[in-house]
XYZ file of C-alpha atoms in Angstrom:
673
model
C 30.338 -6.408 -12.972
C 27.864 -4.609 -15.238
C 28.794 -1.058 -16.180
C 25.215 0.022 -16.982
C 21.759 -1.441 -16.396
C 18.265 -0.370 -17.433
C 15.532 -0.440 -14.778
C 12.272 -1.493 -16.455
C 10.002 -0.149 -13.752
C 8.956 3.012 -11.926
C 8.352 4.438 -8.462
C 9.773 3.059 -5.257
C 11.390 -0.117 -6.612
C 13.123 1.742 -9.449
C 14.573 4.201 -6.923
C 15.584 1.305 -4.659
C 17.455 -0.559 -7.425
C 19.151 2.651 -8.559
C 20.577 3.272 -5.069
C 22.271 -0.114 -4.831
C 23.544 0.178 -8.404
C 25.016 3.607 -7.682
C 26.768 2.316 -4.569
C 28.266 -0.501 -6.667
C 29.452 1.922 -9.362
C 26.877 0.802 -11.937
C 25.252 3.456 -14.117
C 21.475 3.299 -14.492
C 18.898 4.062 -17.185
C 15.298 4.901 -16.267
C 12.275 4.514 -18.530
C 9.219 6.686 -18.075
C 5.687 7.299 -19.334
C 3.929 10.578 -20.103
C 2.663 10.641 -16.502
C 6.154 10.110 -15.047
C 8.262 12.651 -16.924
C 9.217 14.415 -13.671
C 9.003 11.360 -11.397
C 11.507 10.600 -8.653
C 12.843 7.469 -10.351
C 13.726 9.513 -13.454
C 15.796 11.859 -11.309
C 17.399 8.932 -9.427
C 18.963 7.426 -12.571
C 21.849 8.625 -14.716
C 19.822 8.562 -17.953
C 16.136 8.360 -18.838
C 14.182 7.323 -21.929
C 10.529 8.099 -22.705
C 8.599 4.961 -23.709
C 4.952 5.953 -24.156
C 1.612 7.023 -22.761
C 0.427 7.211 -19.179
C -1.365 3.848 -19.062
C 0.915 0.904 -18.267
C -0.172 -0.920 -21.430
C 1.141 2.025 -23.459
C 4.497 2.280 -21.686
C 5.784 -0.008 -18.925
C 4.291 -3.109 -20.586
C 5.694 -2.189 -24.008
C 8.758 -4.394 -23.745
C 9.870 -3.835 -27.326
C 10.353 -0.130 -26.549
C 12.188 -1.022 -23.341
C 14.600 -3.267 -25.242
C 15.162 -0.513 -27.805
C 15.941 1.914 -24.957
C 18.396 -0.553 -23.437
C 20.253 -1.059 -26.710
C 20.245 2.668 -27.552
C 21.799 3.592 -24.191
C 24.322 0.753 -24.093
C 22.823 -1.017 -21.094
C 24.114 -4.554 -20.560
C 21.296 -5.838 -18.358
C 17.658 -5.144 -17.447
C 16.278 -5.154 -13.896
C 12.484 -5.620 -14.041
C 11.703 -4.715 -10.413
C 8.355 -6.201 -9.385
C 5.027 -6.052 -11.187
C 4.798 -5.055 -14.847
C 7.210 -7.339 -16.783
C 9.024 -8.935 -13.836
C 7.364 -12.350 -14.317
C 6.879 -12.191 -18.074
C 8.520 -15.202 -19.706
C 8.410 -13.644 -23.193
C 10.196 -10.534 -21.970
C 12.929 -12.581 -20.276
C 13.472 -14.521 -23.522
C 13.458 -11.317 -25.573
C 16.171 -9.851 -23.340
C 18.402 -12.855 -23.984
C 17.738 -12.716 -27.727
C 18.700 -9.030 -27.698
C 21.987 -9.824 -25.955
C 20.840 -8.380 -22.620
C 21.027 -10.041 -19.225
C 17.628 -10.362 -17.540
C 18.222 -9.754 -13.819
C 15.881 -12.509 -12.738
C 15.295 -16.228 -13.140
C 15.562 -18.173 -16.416
C 12.471 -17.998 -18.664
C 11.855 -21.703 -18.041
C 11.569 -21.097 -14.278
C 9.186 -18.190 -14.840
C 7.067 -20.399 -17.102
C 7.045 -23.280 -14.625
C 5.970 -21.116 -11.691
C 4.030 -18.460 -13.628
C 0.924 -20.606 -13.806
C -0.406 -21.391 -10.350
C -2.057 -24.541 -11.681
C 1.116 -25.836 -13.385
C 3.241 -24.923 -10.362
C 0.958 -26.852 -8.016
C 1.143 -29.896 -10.250
C 4.945 -29.637 -10.194
C 4.997 -29.263 -6.405
C 2.644 -32.206 -6.017
C 5.145 -34.374 -7.902
C 7.944 -33.007 -5.680
C 6.025 -34.022 -2.542
C 5.329 -30.477 -1.295
C 1.969 -30.355 0.574
C -0.890 -28.702 -1.354
C -4.245 -27.260 -0.316
C -7.057 -29.514 -1.624
C -8.460 -28.059 -4.857
C -8.819 -28.208 -8.620
C -5.765 -27.083 -10.621
C -6.642 -28.398 -14.080
C -7.270 -26.803 -17.464
C -11.075 -27.074 -17.622
C -12.426 -23.606 -16.797
C -16.027 -24.143 -17.880
C -18.171 -22.403 -15.207
C -20.524 -25.317 -14.511
C -17.611 -27.721 -14.201
C -15.766 -25.388 -11.799
C -18.924 -25.060 -9.705
C -19.071 -28.859 -9.472
C -15.446 -28.913 -8.368
C -16.169 -26.270 -5.729
C -19.050 -28.359 -4.393
C -16.755 -31.394 -4.285
C -14.070 -29.478 -2.386
C -16.629 -27.942 -0.021
C -17.406 -24.288 0.669
C -15.913 -21.843 1.427
C -13.601 -21.942 -1.583
C -11.117 -19.509 -3.078
C -11.097 -18.753 -6.815
C -7.617 -17.628 -7.888
C -6.245 -16.377 -11.185
C -3.722 -18.946 -12.352
C -1.325 -16.212 -13.496
C -2.233 -13.859 -10.656
C -0.342 -11.987 -8.025
C -0.636 -8.985 -5.732
C -4.060 -10.099 -4.504
C -5.688 -9.487 -7.876
C -7.979 -12.037 -9.438
C -9.013 -13.672 -6.154
C -12.500 -14.212 -4.745
C -13.680 -16.056 -1.646
C -17.040 -17.762 -2.199
C -19.086 -19.022 0.758
C -22.060 -20.634 -1.018
C -22.859 -22.248 -4.351
C -25.364 -19.629 -5.525
C -22.662 -16.928 -5.465
C -20.046 -18.934 -7.340
C -20.811 -18.118 -11.000
C -20.947 -14.336 -10.471
C -17.729 -14.399 -8.415
C -16.033 -16.497 -11.096
C -16.979 -14.022 -13.838
C -15.660 -11.071 -11.815
C -12.451 -12.919 -10.968
C -11.862 -13.847 -14.612
C -12.455 -10.266 -15.813
C -9.912 -8.930 -13.340
C -7.450 -11.710 -14.205
C -7.758 -11.055 -17.922
C -7.251 -7.316 -17.432
C -4.256 -7.678 -15.101
C -2.480 -10.762 -16.464
C -3.754 -11.323 -20.006
C -5.407 -14.674 -19.219
C -8.619 -15.554 -17.424
C -7.585 -19.079 -16.382
C -8.358 -19.806 -12.716
C -8.035 -22.547 -10.134
C -10.289 -23.370 -7.194
C -9.097 -24.359 -3.704
C -10.490 -25.031 -0.268
C -10.456 -21.823 1.746
C -8.425 -22.362 4.912
C -10.538 -20.649 7.577
C -7.769 -19.240 9.797
C -4.776 -19.147 7.472
C -1.445 -17.505 8.050
C 0.480 -16.341 5.000
C 4.134 -17.261 5.512
C 6.680 -16.984 2.719
C 10.298 -18.069 2.371
C 12.909 -15.931 0.608
C 15.059 -18.098 -1.661
C 18.102 -17.317 -3.792
C 19.876 -19.402 -6.413
C 22.995 -18.870 -8.515
C 24.310 -20.209 -11.826
C 26.699 -22.577 -9.994
C 23.766 -24.635 -8.691
C 23.714 -23.263 -5.142
C 20.395 -22.353 -3.521
C 19.691 -20.961 -0.052
C 16.761 -19.611 1.945
C 17.013 -16.337 3.872
C 14.364 -17.291 6.425
C 10.710 -16.341 6.441
C 8.299 -13.415 6.444
C 4.794 -13.388 7.919
C 2.439 -11.513 5.583
C -0.857 -12.501 7.205
C -2.261 -8.991 7.720
C -4.112 -8.383 4.454
C -7.061 -6.545 2.996
C -8.722 -7.769 -0.201
C -5.960 -10.421 -0.436
C -3.285 -7.706 -0.571
C -0.614 -7.378 2.084
C -0.746 -4.523 4.588
C 1.947 -5.365 7.157
C 4.821 -7.831 6.792
C 7.311 -8.953 9.417
C 10.338 -11.171 9.865
C 10.794 -13.560 11.469
C 7.281 -15.049 11.713
C 6.026 -14.893 15.327
C 5.823 -18.323 16.956
C 7.878 -20.065 14.285
C 9.956 -22.906 15.747
C 13.473 -23.611 14.518
C 12.352 -27.056 13.364
C 9.405 -25.753 11.332
C 11.557 -22.964 9.874
C 14.116 -25.507 8.693
C 11.373 -27.740 7.228
C 9.703 -24.877 5.345
C 13.082 -23.565 4.198
C 14.074 -26.974 2.861
C 10.730 -27.289 1.035
C 11.212 -23.837 -0.523
C 14.735 -24.685 -1.689
C 13.474 -27.971 -3.139
C 10.772 -26.057 -5.025
C 13.353 -23.645 -6.431
C 15.767 -26.398 -7.439
C 12.957 -28.293 -9.152
C 12.786 -25.538 -11.779
C 16.500 -24.682 -11.951
C 15.906 -21.373 -10.205
C 18.437 -18.506 -10.371
C 18.148 -15.153 -8.578
C 15.676 -13.895 -5.989
C 12.370 -15.673 -5.495
C 9.737 -16.229 -2.855
C 7.930 -19.464 -2.083
C 4.608 -18.684 -0.433
C 2.830 -21.033 1.949
C -0.549 -21.068 3.630
C -0.073 -22.220 7.232
C -2.647 -23.140 9.844
C -2.269 -23.857 13.518
C -2.874 -27.412 14.663
C -3.905 -28.641 18.100
C -0.430 -28.552 19.680
C 0.136 -24.961 18.498
C 2.538 -25.987 15.733
C 1.979 -25.053 12.087
C 0.855 -27.226 9.183
C 1.768 -25.645 5.855
C 0.706 -25.928 2.207
C 2.412 -24.639 -0.932
C 0.502 -21.691 -2.408
C 2.662 -20.212 -5.179
C 6.129 -19.005 -6.080
C 6.805 -15.399 -7.028
C 9.709 -15.383 -9.469
C 10.951 -11.903 -8.602
C 11.972 -9.656 -5.737
C 9.055 -9.019 -3.371
C 7.711 -5.666 -2.166
C 8.454 -6.786 1.403
C 12.103 -7.758 0.836
C 13.395 -4.977 3.176
C 12.360 -6.897 6.316
C 14.587 -9.774 5.210
C 17.421 -7.330 4.575
C 16.913 -5.873 8.058
C 17.176 -9.193 9.936
C 19.998 -10.690 7.810
C 22.108 -7.605 7.062
C 22.270 -8.473 3.344
C 21.359 -6.215 0.401
C 19.146 -8.437 -1.769
C 19.386 -6.170 -4.818
C 23.169 -6.486 -4.655
C 22.727 -10.266 -4.514
C 20.541 -10.048 -7.636
C 23.145 -8.042 -9.534
C 26.023 -10.326 -8.536
C 24.160 -13.524 -9.380
C 22.984 -12.110 -12.734
C 26.622 -11.275 -13.480
C 27.525 -14.938 -13.039
C 29.018 -14.670 -9.559
C 28.246 -17.238 -6.823
C 25.909 -16.407 -3.950
C 27.529 -13.977 -1.481
C 26.787 -16.405 1.390
C 25.951 -20.071 1.858
C 23.241 -21.467 4.132
C 25.500 -22.104 7.124
C 26.700 -18.488 6.982
C 23.239 -16.914 7.169
C 21.996 -15.606 10.512
C 18.958 -13.696 11.790
C 19.181 -10.774 14.186
C 16.285 -8.842 15.709
C 12.806 -8.271 14.309
C 11.610 -6.117 11.398
C 8.159 -4.933 10.293
C 7.132 -3.190 7.071
C 4.002 -1.043 6.641
C 2.757 -0.259 3.143
C 1.688 3.385 3.001
C -1.065 3.586 0.379
C -3.301 6.248 -1.142
C -6.655 4.796 -0.148
C -9.610 5.296 2.185
C -9.945 2.340 4.597
C -13.329 3.579 5.876
C -14.693 3.461 2.301
C -13.714 -0.134 1.603
C -10.080 0.799 0.867
C -11.161 2.782 -2.163
C -8.023 4.005 -3.962
C -7.352 7.739 -3.776
C -5.694 10.056 -6.252
C -4.369 13.557 -5.808
C -1.367 15.705 -4.991
C 0.937 15.038 -2.049
C 0.692 18.577 -0.676
C 2.509 17.508 2.499
C 4.760 14.455 2.736
C 6.684 14.372 6.027
C 8.440 11.312 7.400
C 9.822 10.471 10.848
C 13.581 10.558 11.368
C 14.809 7.755 9.126
C 17.297 6.561 6.565
C 16.538 6.076 2.931
C 17.977 2.715 1.892
C 21.632 2.607 2.865
C 24.382 0.337 4.054
C 26.394 1.678 6.946
C 29.844 0.293 7.616
C 29.773 -1.467 4.253
C 27.662 -4.473 5.279
C 24.850 -3.437 7.617
C 21.373 -2.716 6.236
C 19.798 -2.592 9.692
C 18.364 0.797 10.671
C 15.761 1.595 13.343
C 13.540 3.339 10.769
C 13.836 3.171 6.993
C 11.624 4.652 4.272
C 11.617 3.328 0.700
C 9.694 5.838 -1.434
C 9.340 6.731 -5.082
C 7.548 10.033 -4.605
C 8.318 13.457 -3.174
C 6.264 16.234 -1.635
C 4.325 17.904 -4.430
C 4.125 14.773 -6.604
C 0.747 13.353 -7.632
C -0.694 9.874 -7.189
C -2.376 9.125 -10.515
C -5.025 6.505 -11.383
C -2.680 4.753 -13.805
C -0.521 2.781 -11.372
C -0.537 1.075 -7.999
C -1.739 3.098 -5.003
C 1.354 2.511 -2.838
C 3.080 5.735 -1.767
C 6.002 4.255 0.161
C 7.165 1.510 2.505
C 7.938 2.248 6.156
C 10.317 -0.324 7.656
C 11.370 -0.555 11.305
C 13.844 -2.832 13.063
C 14.197 -3.688 16.734
C 16.156 -6.043 18.943
C 12.873 -7.912 19.433
C 9.250 -7.706 18.245
C 8.177 -5.504 21.159
C 10.784 -2.869 20.319
C 9.947 -3.058 16.609
C 6.236 -2.530 17.408
C 7.011 0.531 19.539
C 9.181 2.004 16.795
C 6.543 1.380 14.131
C 3.827 3.039 16.229
C 6.009 6.125 16.744
C 7.034 6.225 13.081
C 3.416 6.080 11.906
C 2.534 8.841 14.381
C 5.181 11.039 12.786
C 4.180 10.249 9.184
C 2.164 13.231 7.948
C 0.553 13.136 4.498
C -1.878 15.806 3.313
C -3.676 16.157 0.007
C -5.380 12.806 -0.395
C -6.724 9.958 1.716
C -4.160 7.471 3.076
C -4.122 4.424 5.319
C -1.597 5.805 7.850
C -4.041 6.232 10.748
C -5.582 2.847 9.953
C -2.172 1.161 10.002
C -1.465 2.661 13.400
C -4.722 1.244 14.741
C -3.788 -2.186 13.347
C -0.386 -2.023 15.040
C -2.058 -1.061 18.332
C -4.774 -3.735 18.059
C -4.849 -6.610 20.522
C -4.531 -9.235 17.781
C -1.449 -7.769 16.113
C 0.240 -6.735 19.354
C -0.098 -10.286 20.707
C 0.717 -11.927 17.346
C -2.713 -13.559 17.080
C -2.306 -13.565 13.318
C -4.294 -14.797 10.338
C -5.469 -13.299 7.065
C -8.847 -12.348 8.624
C -7.258 -10.187 11.352
C -8.574 -6.928 9.893
C -12.137 -8.245 9.791
C -11.861 -9.708 13.300
C -10.679 -6.370 14.662
C -13.098 -4.288 12.560
C -14.748 -2.322 15.444
C -11.351 -1.075 16.614
C -9.983 -0.318 13.144
C -12.698 1.468 11.180
C -14.698 4.685 11.544
C -12.776 5.802 14.613
C -13.011 9.419 15.829
C -10.112 11.676 15.005
C -8.608 14.492 17.040
C -11.200 15.996 19.465
C -12.788 19.074 17.890
C -11.839 21.534 20.701
C -8.190 20.462 20.383
C -8.326 20.763 16.589
C -9.956 24.205 16.820
C -7.243 25.237 19.274
C -4.624 24.093 16.752
C -6.244 26.182 14.011
C -6.288 29.187 16.370
C -2.619 28.659 17.279
C -1.647 28.497 13.623
C -3.671 31.638 12.815
C -2.300 33.688 15.722
C 1.282 32.672 14.986
C 0.959 33.534 11.301
C -0.453 36.953 12.142
C 2.212 37.663 14.755
C 4.939 36.793 12.258
C 3.866 39.657 9.969
C 3.213 42.707 12.218
C 2.108 45.945 10.595
C 3.998 49.137 11.358
C 0.711 50.876 12.102
C -0.261 50.101 15.759
C -3.965 50.590 14.892
C -3.698 47.725 12.381
C -2.346 45.179 14.850
C -4.344 41.939 15.039
C -3.123 40.684 18.433
C -6.282 41.615 20.368
C -4.952 44.802 21.953
C -7.704 47.014 23.410
C -7.540 49.964 25.799
C -10.410 48.368 27.753
C -12.352 45.090 27.652
C -11.684 42.094 25.398
C -11.401 41.354 21.689
C -13.479 38.692 19.956
C -13.092 37.108 16.583
C -15.059 34.390 14.846
C -13.623 31.202 13.377
C -15.789 29.305 10.904
C -14.777 25.666 10.763
C -16.216 22.607 9.054
C -15.645 18.875 9.375
C -17.091 17.277 6.275
C -20.503 18.904 5.798
C -20.867 19.905 9.456
C -20.332 23.582 10.249
C -18.850 24.740 13.571
C -18.879 28.401 14.626
C -16.123 29.116 17.125
C -15.243 32.355 18.916
C -11.737 33.270 19.973
C -11.617 35.828 22.783
C -8.572 37.624 24.172
C -8.813 39.707 27.342
C -6.950 42.963 28.016
C -4.297 41.047 29.968
C -3.708 38.597 27.097
C -5.696 35.598 28.404
C -7.387 33.477 25.697
C -10.716 31.646 25.583
C -12.213 29.461 22.879
C -16.002 29.154 22.666
C -17.182 26.158 20.643
C -20.579 24.447 20.417
C -21.886 26.196 23.501
C -18.880 25.591 25.724
C -16.139 28.041 26.734
C -12.591 26.667 27.026
C -9.510 28.234 28.595
C -6.853 28.275 25.887
C -3.076 28.707 25.805
C -0.935 28.376 22.683
C 2.765 28.394 21.904
C 4.643 27.989 18.619
C 7.339 25.295 18.745
C 8.651 25.798 15.228
C 7.436 25.642 11.654
C 4.006 23.957 11.556
C 4.352 22.740 15.160
C 2.404 24.110 18.133
C 1.665 23.429 21.757
C -1.942 23.988 22.810
C -3.431 23.751 26.278
C -7.232 23.370 26.395
C -8.706 23.509 29.918
C -5.415 22.277 31.339
C -4.937 19.440 28.851
C -1.705 19.826 26.866
C -1.319 18.583 23.282
C 1.470 19.094 20.756
C 0.116 19.428 17.214
C 1.517 19.658 13.725
C -0.719 21.938 11.651
C -0.534 22.199 7.867
C -2.530 24.842 5.991
C -3.314 24.532 2.290
C -5.891 27.079 1.114
C -8.892 26.653 3.397
C -7.870 23.140 4.427
C -6.258 22.511 7.808
C -4.676 19.143 8.585
C -3.800 18.548 12.238
C -1.716 15.689 13.638
C -1.511 14.955 17.368
C 0.034 12.298 19.589
C -2.870 9.860 19.273
C -5.054 11.044 16.399
C -5.387 13.436 13.477
C -8.144 15.452 11.831
C -8.722 17.424 8.651
C -11.086 20.378 8.698
C -11.816 23.529 6.786
C -11.364 27.102 7.960
C -13.496 29.173 5.609
C -14.862 32.625 5.027
C -18.707 32.406 5.269
C -19.105 35.496 3.082
C -17.079 33.919 0.290
C -19.257 30.805 0.504
C -22.570 32.638 0.736
C -25.146 31.332 -1.723
C -23.309 28.109 -2.458
C -25.489 25.009 -2.294
C -24.516 21.588 -1.063
C -25.518 19.908 -4.307
C -26.798 16.485 -3.268
C -26.048 13.329 -5.174
C -29.151 11.355 -4.173
C -30.422 11.127 -7.758
C -27.234 9.950 -9.423
C -24.415 7.443 -9.220
C -21.021 9.126 -9.431
C -17.539 7.699 -9.993
C -15.666 7.811 -6.654
C -12.292 7.886 -8.444
C -10.910 8.126 -11.986
C -11.101 4.809 -13.843
C -12.651 2.721 -16.591
C -16.250 1.476 -16.750
C -16.085 -2.337 -16.835
C -19.801 -3.114 -16.825
C -23.266 -1.870 -15.956
C -25.269 -4.410 -13.970
C -28.624 -2.698 -14.721
C -30.334 -1.047 -17.682
C -32.575 1.989 -18.097
C -35.976 1.398 -16.548
C -34.817 -1.149 -13.937
C -36.082 -0.705 -10.374
C -33.244 -0.927 -7.854
C -32.908 -1.014 -4.072
C -30.426 0.891 -1.918
C -27.134 -0.996 -1.779
C -27.790 -2.998 -4.953
C -24.737 -3.343 -7.261
C -25.210 -1.078 -10.296
C -21.840 -0.808 -12.025
C -18.257 -2.070 -11.944
C -15.232 0.194 -12.434
C -11.548 -0.596 -12.732
C -8.998 1.722 -11.102
C -5.440 1.147 -9.948
C -5.533 -2.433 -11.302
C -8.524 -3.437 -9.135
C -12.248 -3.875 -9.780
C -14.677 -1.821 -7.660
C -18.415 -2.476 -7.491
C -20.595 0.641 -7.112
C -23.903 0.290 -5.286
C -27.185 2.214 -5.457
C -27.238 5.195 -3.052
C -31.016 4.752 -2.550
C -34.100 3.039 -3.927
C -35.166 4.241 -7.372
C -35.566 3.592 -11.073
C -32.577 3.721 -13.407
C -32.905 6.638 -15.809
C -30.059 7.111 -18.278
C -26.677 5.358 -18.505
C -24.287 8.258 -19.091
C -21.280 6.249 -20.361
C -20.554 3.112 -22.349
C -18.634 0.072 -21.142
C -14.924 0.700 -21.712
C -15.137 4.479 -21.295
C -12.540 6.218 -19.136
C -14.216 8.542 -16.601
C -13.013 11.171 -14.160
C -13.621 11.359 -10.434
C -17.170 12.591 -9.728
C -18.440 11.786 -13.229
C -22.159 10.933 -13.278
C -22.419 7.289 -14.401
C -26.200 6.943 -14.349
C -29.280 8.762 -13.109
C -31.812 7.497 -10.578
C -35.444 8.647 -10.558
C -37.870 8.217 -7.685
C -39.396 4.746 -7.533
């Protein structure tokens, strides 16, 4: 077995690989950028080497520096993780030329499956069903539009070298095709270095089902069953589960055999995933089409580990070392049901806009970090795979994923219950996340009943977006409980300085100034001589009782309704988490804020996050309407179109295309029409 490996990645997957390597007695080398000098993956490895600037193109994509780091530290092999260089044929070849083992498939397999168009041609020859479309080399816009019209709308434009949902656009009518193609090609070029695309018929109620395959150097190849990854937003996965609900044993065997045939067709070695689009037919069975093959370990591999009991990173290391597969097909079994939720720094109510900032609070439910108990079992009721810690920052340079929350149950119903409880107990403060949104998805009728397809989020939109948080009286009670407990914990020796409401006669009143967003709420907390509490808020008086249950945890009773809250205070911000909902508000001093103005943004277009200006869609002097696209930014590897906040006339463009801008930067001015 290898004595030392270099992990050519960062974050969660680098930490994950390091844990298996450590358990196997293999030393690890981390690489890191300027932005990651103190990152968790650096601490998780035995050694670490700096390889460049914060942007991925200046560090994690600089494979020459990575090879130099491997040779300088005496590493024998390189694990690429996923993303970055994991499916880069040139990097795999360079590893071999440098005398290093690439812990992944042969370069020829990466090349064969790296181009979606070439892979589909190969699968067509192998007899694997394909979605009708155009997979050729001609990418002239007018020609592709003709092909789309031949196929029939809606169509899907896909980057040939794409992955992770990037470089994909659904187009419903011919007049939108050229603009969507240009946007897709820009994103593809930025993310994958080529703007080549293919066009396919858009399956209207598709399920995304993928098969985990594994091959070794002895010619063996197996499939470790399937994962359903249908719940997606912007073509990126949100929830993944194994096995796929409703999958028959016969269809599983057929899809597994097709996936193994696809892998063998390219001499595949190591971990890979064959992805299929499936649609229900009249008898309820599934018809499936080959979509693509990912020649690497997938983000969602933990659900396969949970139902099979096998450590897939260990399999990768053993196969790369020349050993045969740890198990053959007839030895593989499934047990129970597993679901993974991707915890991301993003705002679902703002179109899943990526968020950046500091993880002021990062609290997980009771869980294991990746482990194997008893030597062989990777099944745990709740598991968290993370590459960040409390106090770390989510920067604009990399993917927005914070962590993966994985649950396992004896059946899907138990797994759903565990996931709901685990999301309830996941508390993140400091930046916007999708945790509350994920919980609503899990509780939705469609997901709970396994009525799955890739449009589930849109179908369930009213139940998933813009939902009210914790009721304001309950939140105000939580703020009061936190305040009273903090004051009681630091009593003054002088009885006349006590702040517990003691009076010889009558009651004591104190004002609480709270705000949710831009809305101000004046609350009054009143304590009578006998210690009884009342909370007056928005013209209504509530009977209040509070009790501290421990650090940051309180029981409040508002008019007889009991709620247990976790309350986190950071400066003036208060984040409150209850059984069914959460809320963030501000407790502020009105005197300190006196004279401050709200500062409207009606006459300007501001950057909602740090990123790069890709294009301006208007010029100075243009008249625009509210909602009209004005500019395109790139952040966290995705393009984001910014629309006009109101009608007006474009004044000055404040930046040039290609400029890097900070959050809140004024991109252009808008004058009255």
